[in-house]
Amino acid sequence: MGANIESELAIRNAELEQELTAMVEQINDGLVMAMDLSDQIEEMRVRNAELEKINRDDLNVYFSSMAYRTGSTILRAFRALGLPLPYRVVRRSYRLFGRSYRLVRRLLERAIVPNRRDASRD
């Protein structure tokens, strides 16, 4: 009986060792996958930072060109009407409406039309 129990224990011990070995292999595989994912995440972070910088640079160039076009439109409008260029209107139009051509144009029309009416009354 004692030999029978010992053989069963030896068999059970071998089975447990195999299960433990399989578990350790799964853990190792999981760690390798986690390290790979960590590397991929880091690569994605670096790439994302590069793309954000590119997007910021593109937006800066776009808004700079919009501000330039808006400013030149303001200058042309005042020159075409023969009016002096009020610094305050230009500064406000850049600050408030620098990204929208139509809004700058409306602002200028509001600023110019009352000046023309006032000039004709005198």
mmCIF file of N, CA and C in Angstrom, residues 1-119:
data_model
loop_
_atom_site.group_PDB
_atom_site.id
_atom_site.type_symbol
_atom_site.label_atom_id
_atom_site.label_comp_id
_atom_site.label_asym_id
_atom_site.label_seq_id
_atom_site.Cartn_x
_atom_site.Cartn_y
_atom_site.Cartn_z
ATOM 1 N N MET A 1 0.812 -1.197 0.000
ATOM 2 C CA MET A 1 0.000 0.000 0.000
ATOM 3 C C MET A 1 0.847 1.248 0.000
ATOM 4 N N GLY A 2 1.902 1.237 0.801
ATOM 5 C CA GLY A 2 2.773 2.399 0.898
ATOM 6 C C GLY A 2 3.455 2.696 -0.422
ATOM 7 N N ALA A 3 3.839 1.617 -1.145
ATOM 8 C CA ALA A 3 4.498 1.808 -2.440
ATOM 9 C C ALA A 3 3.509 2.369 -3.450
ATOM 10 N N ASN A 4 2.267 1.939 -3.344
ATOM 11 C CA ASN A 4 1.218 2.415 -4.231
ATOM 12 C C ASN A 4 0.990 3.918 -4.012
ATOM 13 N N ILE A 5 0.938 4.356 -2.780
ATOM 14 C CA ILE A 5 0.730 5.777 -2.465
ATOM 15 C C ILE A 5 1.921 6.593 -2.955
ATOM 16 N N GLU A 6 3.134 6.032 -2.757
ATOM 17 C CA GLU A 6 4.328 6.746 -3.197
ATOM 18 C C GLU A 6 4.358 6.893 -4.713
ATOM 19 N N SER A 7 3.955 5.868 -5.436
ATOM 20 C CA SER A 7 3.928 5.957 -6.901
ATOM 21 C C SER A 7 2.867 6.958 -7.368
ATOM 22 N N GLU A 8 1.714 6.975 -6.683
ATOM 23 C CA GLU A 8 0.678 7.962 -7.019
ATOM 24 C C GLU A 8 1.173 9.376 -6.743
ATOM 25 N N LEU A 9 1.870 9.545 -5.618
ATOM 26 C CA LEU A 9 2.427 10.861 -5.292
ATOM 27 C C LEU A 9 3.485 11.279 -6.314
ATOM 28 N N ALA A 10 4.299 10.340 -6.755
ATOM 29 C CA ALA A 10 5.324 10.639 -7.759
ATOM 30 C C ALA A 10 4.677 11.037 -9.078
ATOM 31 N N ILE A 11 3.617 10.296 -9.453
ATOM 32 C CA ILE A 11 2.890 10.623 -10.690
ATOM 33 C C ILE A 11 2.256 12.010 -10.574
ATOM 34 N N ARG A 12 1.603 12.236 -9.436
ATOM 35 C CA ARG A 12 0.945 13.546 -9.210
ATOM 36 C C ARG A 12 1.982 14.664 -9.178
ATOM 37 N N ASN A 13 3.131 14.409 -8.576
ATOM 38 C CA ASN A 13 4.208 15.391 -8.519
ATOM 39 C C ASN A 13 4.705 15.726 -9.930
ATOM 40 N N ALA A 14 4.851 14.710 -10.782
ATOM 41 C CA ALA A 14 5.288 14.918 -12.166
ATOM 42 C C ALA A 14 4.249 15.735 -12.936
ATOM 43 N N GLU A 15 2.957 15.422 -12.719
ATOM 44 C CA GLU A 15 1.887 16.180 -13.377
ATOM 45 C C GLU A 15 1.916 17.645 -12.942
ATOM 46 N N LEU A 16 2.098 17.878 -11.634
ATOM 47 C CA LEU A 16 2.157 19.249 -11.120
ATOM 48 C C LEU A 16 3.365 20.004 -11.675
ATOM 49 N N GLU A 17 4.493 19.295 -11.807
ATOM 50 C CA GLU A 17 5.679 19.929 -12.386
ATOM 51 C C GLU A 17 5.428 20.324 -13.836
ATOM 52 N N GLN A 18 4.740 19.451 -14.589
ATOM 53 C CA GLN A 18 4.421 19.772 -15.980
ATOM 54 C C GLN A 18 3.481 20.977 -16.052
ATOM 55 N N GLU A 19 2.458 20.985 -15.181
ATOM 56 C CA GLU A 19 1.531 22.119 -15.158
ATOM 57 C C GLU A 19 2.262 23.408 -14.794
ATOM 58 N N LEU A 20 3.141 23.314 -13.799
ATOM 59 C CA LEU A 20 3.909 24.478 -13.374
ATOM 60 C C LEU A 20 4.822 24.969 -14.494
ATOM 61 N N THR A 21 5.461 24.029 -15.188
ATOM 62 C CA THR A 21 6.326 24.395 -16.316
ATOM 63 C C THR A 21 5.507 25.085 -17.408
ATOM 64 N N ALA A 22 4.317 24.554 -17.698
ATOM 65 C CA ALA A 22 3.446 25.165 -18.703
ATOM 66 C C ALA A 22 3.024 26.569 -18.267
ATOM 67 N N MET A 23 2.713 26.730 -16.978
ATOM 68 C CA MET A 23 2.327 28.050 -16.469
ATOM 69 C C MET A 23 3.483 29.046 -16.579
ATOM 70 N N VAL A 24 4.690 28.591 -16.231
ATOM 71 C CA VAL A 24 5.869 29.465 -16.328
ATOM 72 C C VAL A 24 6.102 29.871 -17.779
ATOM 73 N N GLU A 25 5.939 28.936 -18.715
ATOM 74 C CA GLU A 25 6.098 29.260 -20.131
ATOM 75 C C GLU A 25 5.054 30.278 -20.582
ATOM 76 N N GLN A 26 3.799 30.110 -20.114
ATOM 77 C CA GLN A 26 2.755 31.076 -20.452
ATOM 78 C C GLN A 26 3.080 32.452 -19.881
ATOM 79 N N ILE A 27 3.578 32.472 -18.640
ATOM 80 C CA ILE A 27 3.953 33.748 -18.024
ATOM 81 C C ILE A 27 5.085 34.399 -18.814
ATOM 82 N N ASN A 28 6.080 33.601 -19.197
ATOM 83 C CA ASN A 28 7.187 34.138 -20.001
ATOM 84 C C ASN A 28 6.686 34.683 -21.335
ATOM 85 N N ASP A 29 5.801 33.919 -21.997
ATOM 86 C CA ASP A 29 5.227 34.393 -23.256
ATOM 87 C C ASP A 29 4.468 35.699 -23.044
ATOM 88 N N GLY A 30 3.705 35.760 -21.949
ATOM 89 C CA GLY A 30 2.964 36.985 -21.632
ATOM 90 C C GLY A 30 3.888 38.164 -21.381
ATOM 91 N N LEU A 31 4.995 37.919 -20.684
ATOM 92 C CA LEU A 31 5.964 38.988 -20.436
ATOM 93 C C LEU A 31 6.608 39.471 -21.732
ATOM 94 N N VAL A 32 6.929 38.525 -22.613
ATOM 95 C CA VAL A 32 7.509 38.902 -23.902
ATOM 96 C C VAL A 32 6.504 39.740 -24.694
ATOM 97 N N MET A 33 5.233 39.308 -24.701
ATOM 98 C CA MET A 33 4.197 40.073 -25.400
ATOM 99 C C MET A 33 4.038 41.455 -24.783
ATOM 100 N N ALA A 34 4.066 41.530 -23.448
ATOM 101 C CA ALA A 34 3.933 42.819 -22.765
ATOM 102 C C ALA A 34 5.099 43.742 -23.114
ATOM 103 N N MET A 35 6.298 43.188 -23.183
ATOM 104 C CA MET A 35 7.454 44.007 -23.550
ATOM 105 C C MET A 35 7.344 44.480 -24.998
ATOM 106 N N ASP A 36 6.881 43.603 -25.885
ATOM 107 C CA ASP A 36 6.670 44.000 -27.278
ATOM 108 C C ASP A 36 5.632 45.110 -27.372
ATOM 109 N N LEU A 37 4.529 44.944 -26.640
ATOM 110 C CA LEU A 37 3.494 45.977 -26.640
ATOM 111 C C LEU A 37 4.026 47.286 -26.076
ATOM 112 N N SER A 38 4.825 47.199 -25.035
ATOM 113 C CA SER A 38 5.419 48.396 -24.454
ATOM 114 C C SER A 38 6.298 49.113 -25.475
ATOM 115 N N ASP A 39 7.091 48.356 -26.217
ATOM 116 C CA ASP A 39 7.927 48.949 -27.266
ATOM 117 C C ASP A 39 7.068 49.583 -28.358
ATOM 118 N N GLN A 40 5.998 48.891 -28.749
ATOM 119 C CA GLN A 40 5.106 49.432 -29.773
ATOM 120 C C GLN A 40 4.431 50.709 -29.288
ATOM 121 N N ILE A 41 4.012 50.720 -28.028
ATOM 122 C CA ILE A 41 3.375 51.916 -27.467
ATOM 123 C C ILE A 41 4.357 53.078 -27.460
ATOM 124 N N GLU A 42 5.582 52.817 -27.078
ATOM 125 C CA GLU A 42 6.602 53.876 -27.068
ATOM 126 C C GLU A 42 6.852 54.401 -28.479
ATOM 127 N N GLU A 43 6.925 53.493 -29.462
ATOM 128 C CA GLU A 43 7.087 53.920 -30.850
ATOM 129 C C GLU A 43 5.903 54.770 -31.300
ATOM 130 N N MET A 44 4.687 54.377 -30.898
ATOM 131 C CA MET A 44 3.500 55.146 -31.260
ATOM 132 C C MET A 44 3.522 56.522 -30.599
ATOM 133 N N ARG A 45 3.979 56.605 -29.355
ATOM 134 C CA ARG A 45 4.077 57.906 -28.679
ATOM 135 C C ARG A 45 5.051 58.829 -29.403
ATOM 136 N N VAL A 46 6.196 58.268 -29.787
ATOM 137 C CA VAL A 46 7.184 59.069 -30.506
ATOM 138 C C VAL A 46 6.604 59.540 -31.835
ATOM 139 N N ARG A 47 5.961 58.650 -32.551
ATOM 140 C CA ARG A 47 5.360 59.005 -33.853
ATOM 141 C C ARG A 47 4.252 60.036 -33.675
ATOM 142 N N ASN A 48 3.442 59.873 -32.641
ATOM 143 C CA ASN A 48 2.372 60.820 -32.365
ATOM 144 C C ASN A 48 2.939 62.208 -32.073
ATOM 145 N N ALA A 49 4.016 62.263 -31.292
ATOM 146 C CA ALA A 49 4.649 63.551 -30.994
ATOM 147 C C ALA A 49 5.173 64.200 -32.277
ATOM 148 N N GLU A 50 5.749 63.386 -33.167
ATOM 149 C CA GLU A 50 6.230 63.917 -34.443
ATOM 150 C C GLU A 50 5.076 64.468 -35.272
ATOM 151 N N LEU A 51 3.964 63.729 -35.322
ATOM 152 C CA LEU A 51 2.801 64.180 -36.092
ATOM 153 C C LEU A 51 2.201 65.442 -35.500
ATOM 154 N N GLU A 52 2.134 65.531 -34.167
ATOM 155 C CA GLU A 52 1.609 66.737 -33.540
ATOM 156 C C GLU A 52 2.470 67.944 -33.885
ATOM 157 N N LYS A 53 3.784 67.763 -33.889
ATOM 158 C CA LYS A 53 4.679 68.865 -34.242
ATOM 159 C C LYS A 53 4.460 69.275 -35.692
ATOM 160 N N ILE A 54 4.335 68.289 -36.581
ATOM 161 C CA ILE A 54 4.080 68.595 -37.989
ATOM 162 C C ILE A 54 2.761 69.345 -38.125
ATOM 163 N N ASN A 55 1.709 68.879 -37.436
ATOM 164 C CA ASN A 55 0.411 69.544 -37.516
ATOM 165 C C ASN A 55 0.483 70.963 -36.973
ATOM 166 N N ARG A 56 1.196 71.153 -35.845
ATOM 167 C CA ARG A 56 1.343 72.496 -35.283
ATOM 168 C C ARG A 56 2.057 73.409 -36.267
ATOM 169 N N ASP A 57 3.124 72.901 -36.877
ATOM 170 C CA ASP A 57 3.867 73.707 -37.846
ATOM 171 C C ASP A 57 2.981 74.067 -39.036
ATOM 172 N N ASP A 58 2.212 73.098 -39.545
ATOM 173 C CA ASP A 58 1.305 73.366 -40.666
ATOM 174 C C ASP A 58 0.262 74.409 -40.289
ATOM 175 N N LEU A 59 -0.310 74.294 -39.087
ATOM 176 C CA LEU A 59 -1.315 75.264 -38.652
ATOM 177 C C LEU A 59 -0.708 76.648 -38.495
ATOM 178 N N ASN A 60 0.496 76.728 -37.959
ATOM 179 C CA ASN A 60 1.146 78.032 -37.820
ATOM 180 C C ASN A 60 1.354 78.689 -39.177
ATOM 181 N N VAL A 61 1.798 77.911 -40.153
ATOM 182 C CA VAL A 61 1.987 78.448 -41.502
ATOM 183 C C VAL A 61 0.650 78.891 -42.083
ATOM 184 N N TYR A 62 -0.396 78.077 -41.898
ATOM 185 C CA TYR A 62 -1.718 78.409 -42.434
ATOM 186 C C TYR A 62 -2.250 79.705 -41.835
ATOM 187 N N PHE A 63 -2.193 79.818 -40.493
ATOM 188 C CA PHE A 63 -2.736 81.013 -39.859
ATOM 189 C C PHE A 63 -1.893 82.244 -40.164
ATOM 190 N N SER A 64 -0.594 82.072 -40.327
ATOM 191 C CA SER A 64 0.244 83.212 -40.714
ATOM 192 C C SER A 64 -0.153 83.706 -42.099
ATOM 193 N N SER A 65 -0.383 82.779 -43.024
ATOM 194 C CA SER A 65 -0.783 83.193 -44.370
ATOM 195 C C SER A 65 -2.168 83.826 -44.359
ATOM 196 N N MET A 66 -3.073 83.312 -43.510
ATOM 197 C CA MET A 66 -4.405 83.920 -43.405
ATOM 198 C C MET A 66 -4.305 85.339 -42.863
ATOM 199 N N ALA A 67 -3.476 85.552 -41.853
ATOM 200 C CA ALA A 67 -3.317 86.893 -41.289
ATOM 201 C C ALA A 67 -2.733 87.834 -42.339
ATOM 202 N N TYR A 68 -1.792 87.360 -43.122
ATOM 203 C CA TYR A 68 -1.204 88.190 -44.170
ATOM 204 C C TYR A 68 -2.257 88.567 -45.215
ATOM 205 N N ARG A 69 -3.043 87.570 -45.650
ATOM 206 C CA ARG A 69 -4.073 87.854 -46.654
ATOM 207 C C ARG A 69 -5.117 88.812 -46.114
ATOM 208 N N THR A 70 -5.497 88.637 -44.842
ATOM 209 C CA THR A 70 -6.483 89.524 -44.232
ATOM 210 C C THR A 70 -5.943 90.941 -44.170
ATOM 211 N N GLY A 71 -4.692 91.074 -43.747
ATOM 212 C CA GLY A 71 -4.087 92.406 -43.661
ATOM 213 C C GLY A 71 -4.000 93.075 -45.013
ATOM 214 N N SER A 72 -3.626 92.338 -46.041
ATOM 215 C CA SER A 72 -3.527 92.942 -47.372
ATOM 216 C C SER A 72 -4.908 93.322 -47.896
ATOM 217 N N THR A 73 -5.934 92.559 -47.543
ATOM 218 C CA THR A 73 -7.304 92.906 -47.944
ATOM 219 C C THR A 73 -7.732 94.209 -47.278
ATOM 220 N N ILE A 74 -7.407 94.354 -46.011
ATOM 221 C CA ILE A 74 -7.739 95.593 -45.293
ATOM 222 C C ILE A 74 -7.050 96.784 -45.957
ATOM 223 N N LEU A 75 -5.771 96.634 -46.236
ATOM 224 C CA LEU A 75 -5.032 97.731 -46.868
ATOM 225 C C LEU A 75 -5.632 98.100 -48.221
ATOM 226 N N ARG A 76 -5.959 97.094 -49.037
ATOM 227 C CA ARG A 76 -6.541 97.369 -50.354
ATOM 228 C C ARG A 76 -7.884 98.075 -50.245
ATOM 229 N N ALA A 77 -8.699 97.659 -49.268
ATOM 230 C CA ALA A 77 -10.019 98.278 -49.108
ATOM 231 C C ALA A 77 -9.887 99.755 -48.749
ATOM 232 N N PHE A 78 -9.021 100.071 -47.817
ATOM 233 C CA PHE A 78 -8.859 101.471 -47.431
ATOM 234 C C PHE A 78 -8.232 102.294 -48.549
ATOM 235 N N ARG A 79 -7.263 101.723 -49.253
ATOM 236 C CA ARG A 79 -6.633 102.456 -50.359
ATOM 237 C C ARG A 79 -7.628 102.694 -51.486
ATOM 238 N N ALA A 80 -8.467 101.692 -51.775
ATOM 239 C CA ALA A 80 -9.452 101.834 -52.850
ATOM 240 C C ALA A 80 -10.452 102.941 -52.538
ATOM 241 N N LEU A 81 -10.785 103.104 -51.266
ATOM 242 C CA LEU A 81 -11.740 104.140 -50.876
ATOM 243 C C LEU A 81 -11.061 105.473 -50.575
ATOM 244 N N GLY A 82 -9.745 105.506 -50.620
ATOM 245 C CA GLY A 82 -9.015 106.740 -50.370
ATOM 246 C C GLY A 82 -9.084 107.192 -48.926
ATOM 247 N N LEU A 83 -9.236 106.269 -48.011
ATOM 248 C CA LEU A 83 -9.339 106.615 -46.592
ATOM 249 C C LEU A 83 -8.011 106.378 -45.882
ATOM 250 N N PRO A 84 -7.762 107.160 -44.834
ATOM 251 C CA PRO A 84 -6.573 106.859 -44.030
ATOM 252 C C PRO A 84 -6.779 105.532 -43.297
ATOM 253 N N LEU A 85 -5.720 104.855 -43.033
ATOM 254 C CA LEU A 85 -5.803 103.536 -42.417
ATOM 255 C C LEU A 85 -5.771 103.658 -40.899
ATOM 256 N N PRO A 86 -6.922 103.454 -40.228
ATOM 257 C CA PRO A 86 -6.929 103.557 -38.764
ATOM 258 C C PRO A 86 -6.273 102.331 -38.126
ATOM 259 N N TYR A 87 -5.293 102.587 -37.316
ATOM 260 C CA TYR A 87 -4.535 101.516 -36.677
ATOM 261 C C TYR A 87 -5.434 100.644 -35.817
ATOM 262 N N ARG A 88 -6.374 101.245 -35.125
ATOM 263 C CA ARG A 88 -7.230 100.504 -34.196
ATOM 264 C C ARG A 88 -8.086 99.469 -34.932
ATOM 265 N N VAL A 89 -8.626 99.838 -36.071
ATOM 266 C CA VAL A 89 -9.461 98.902 -36.841
ATOM 267 C C VAL A 89 -8.627 97.719 -37.312
ATOM 268 N N VAL A 90 -7.433 97.992 -37.790
ATOM 269 C CA VAL A 90 -6.576 96.913 -38.275
ATOM 270 C C VAL A 90 -6.204 95.983 -37.130
ATOM 271 N N ARG A 91 -5.822 96.555 -36.003
ATOM 272 C CA ARG A 91 -5.420 95.733 -34.860
ATOM 273 C C ARG A 91 -6.586 94.870 -34.391
ATOM 274 N N ARG A 92 -7.768 95.458 -34.290
ATOM 275 C CA ARG A 92 -8.935 94.680 -33.855
ATOM 276 C C ARG A 92 -9.300 93.610 -34.871
ATOM 277 N N SER A 93 -9.208 93.933 -36.143
ATOM 278 C CA SER A 93 -9.586 92.941 -37.148
ATOM 279 C C SER A 93 -8.632 91.754 -37.131
ATOM 280 N N TYR A 94 -7.344 92.014 -36.931
ATOM 281 C CA TYR A 94 -6.402 90.895 -36.815
ATOM 282 C C TYR A 94 -6.710 90.054 -35.595
ATOM 283 N N ARG A 95 -6.933 90.730 -34.472
ATOM 284 C CA ARG A 95 -7.113 89.998 -33.222
ATOM 285 C C ARG A 95 -8.439 89.249 -33.212
ATOM 286 N N LEU A 96 -9.510 89.895 -33.625
ATOM 287 C CA LEU A 96 -10.840 89.294 -33.506
ATOM 288 C C LEU A 96 -11.218 88.418 -34.695
ATOM 289 N N PHE A 97 -10.893 88.877 -35.893
ATOM 290 C CA PHE A 97 -11.409 88.209 -37.083
ATOM 291 C C PHE A 97 -10.313 87.797 -38.056
ATOM 292 N N GLY A 98 -9.121 87.618 -37.583
ATOM 293 C CA GLY A 98 -7.985 87.354 -38.453
ATOM 294 C C GLY A 98 -8.117 86.111 -39.300
ATOM 295 N N ARG A 99 -8.994 85.194 -38.934
ATOM 296 C CA ARG A 99 -9.087 83.941 -39.682
ATOM 297 C C ARG A 99 -10.297 83.889 -40.611
ATOM 298 N N SER A 100 -11.055 84.987 -40.706
ATOM 299 C CA SER A 100 -12.250 84.940 -41.539
ATOM 300 C C SER A 100 -12.316 86.171 -42.441
ATOM 301 N N TYR A 101 -12.209 85.948 -43.731
ATOM 302 C CA TYR A 101 -12.218 87.037 -44.706
ATOM 303 C C TYR A 101 -13.533 87.817 -44.666
ATOM 304 N N ARG A 102 -14.651 87.114 -44.622
ATOM 305 C CA ARG A 102 -15.953 87.789 -44.651
ATOM 306 C C ARG A 102 -16.179 88.665 -43.428
ATOM 307 N N LEU A 103 -15.783 88.174 -42.251
ATOM 308 C CA LEU A 103 -15.981 88.971 -41.045
ATOM 309 C C LEU A 103 -15.119 90.224 -41.058
ATOM 310 N N VAL A 104 -13.896 90.114 -41.544
ATOM 311 C CA VAL A 104 -13.040 91.300 -41.643
ATOM 312 C C VAL A 104 -13.651 92.292 -42.616
ATOM 313 N N ARG A 105 -14.157 91.787 -43.707
ATOM 314 C CA ARG A 105 -14.756 92.675 -44.705
ATOM 315 C C ARG A 105 -15.980 93.393 -44.132
ATOM 316 N N ARG A 106 -16.823 92.656 -43.390
ATOM 317 C CA ARG A 106 -17.988 93.287 -42.759
ATOM 318 C C ARG A 106 -17.566 94.338 -41.742
ATOM 319 N N LEU A 107 -16.547 94.007 -40.964
ATOM 320 C CA LEU A 107 -16.049 94.968 -39.982
ATOM 321 C C LEU A 107 -15.573 96.236 -40.677
ATOM 322 N N LEU A 108 -14.853 96.069 -41.771
ATOM 323 C CA LEU A 108 -14.370 97.235 -42.508
ATOM 324 C C LEU A 108 -15.523 98.033 -43.100
ATOM 325 N N GLU A 109 -16.534 97.348 -43.623
ATOM 326 C CA GLU A 109 -17.679 98.065 -44.182
ATOM 327 C C GLU A 109 -18.379 98.880 -43.108
ATOM 328 N N ARG A 110 -18.514 98.304 -41.904
ATOM 329 C CA ARG A 110 -19.129 99.055 -40.806
ATOM 330 C C ARG A 110 -18.267 100.238 -40.396
ATOM 331 N N ALA A 111 -16.960 100.057 -40.416
ATOM 332 C CA ALA A 111 -16.062 101.138 -40.012
ATOM 333 C C ALA A 111 -15.976 102.212 -41.084
ATOM 334 N N ILE A 112 -16.069 101.817 -42.352
ATOM 335 C CA ILE A 112 -15.890 102.767 -43.446
ATOM 336 C C ILE A 112 -17.163 103.546 -43.732
ATOM 337 N N VAL A 113 -18.302 102.879 -43.784
ATOM 338 C CA VAL A 113 -19.548 103.540 -44.187
ATOM 339 C C VAL A 113 -19.901 104.707 -43.269
ATOM 340 N N PRO A 114 -19.859 104.583 -41.937
ATOM 341 C CA PRO A 114 -20.157 105.747 -41.102
ATOM 342 C C PRO A 114 -19.172 106.889 -41.344
ATOM 343 N N ASN A 115 -17.914 106.584 -41.603
ATOM 344 C CA ASN A 115 -16.944 107.642 -41.872
ATOM 345 C C ASN A 115 -17.294 108.393 -43.148
ATOM 346 N N ARG A 116 -17.743 107.709 -44.172
ATOM 347 C CA ARG A 116 -18.117 108.359 -45.438
ATOM 348 C C ARG A 116 -19.352 109.228 -45.231
ATOM 349 N N ARG A 117 -20.318 108.746 -44.476
ATOM 350 C CA ARG A 117 -21.522 109.542 -44.209
ATOM 351 C C ARG A 117 -21.186 110.794 -43.412
ATOM 352 N N ASP A 118 -20.348 110.621 -42.390
ATOM 353 C CA ASP A 118 -19.961 111.774 -41.583
ATOM 354 C C ASP A 118 -19.219 112.804 -42.424
ATOM 355 N N ALA A 119 -18.379 112.341 -43.330
ATOM 356 C CA ALA A 119 -17.616 113.252 -44.179
ATOM 357 C C ALA A 119 -18.533 113.995 -45.136
#
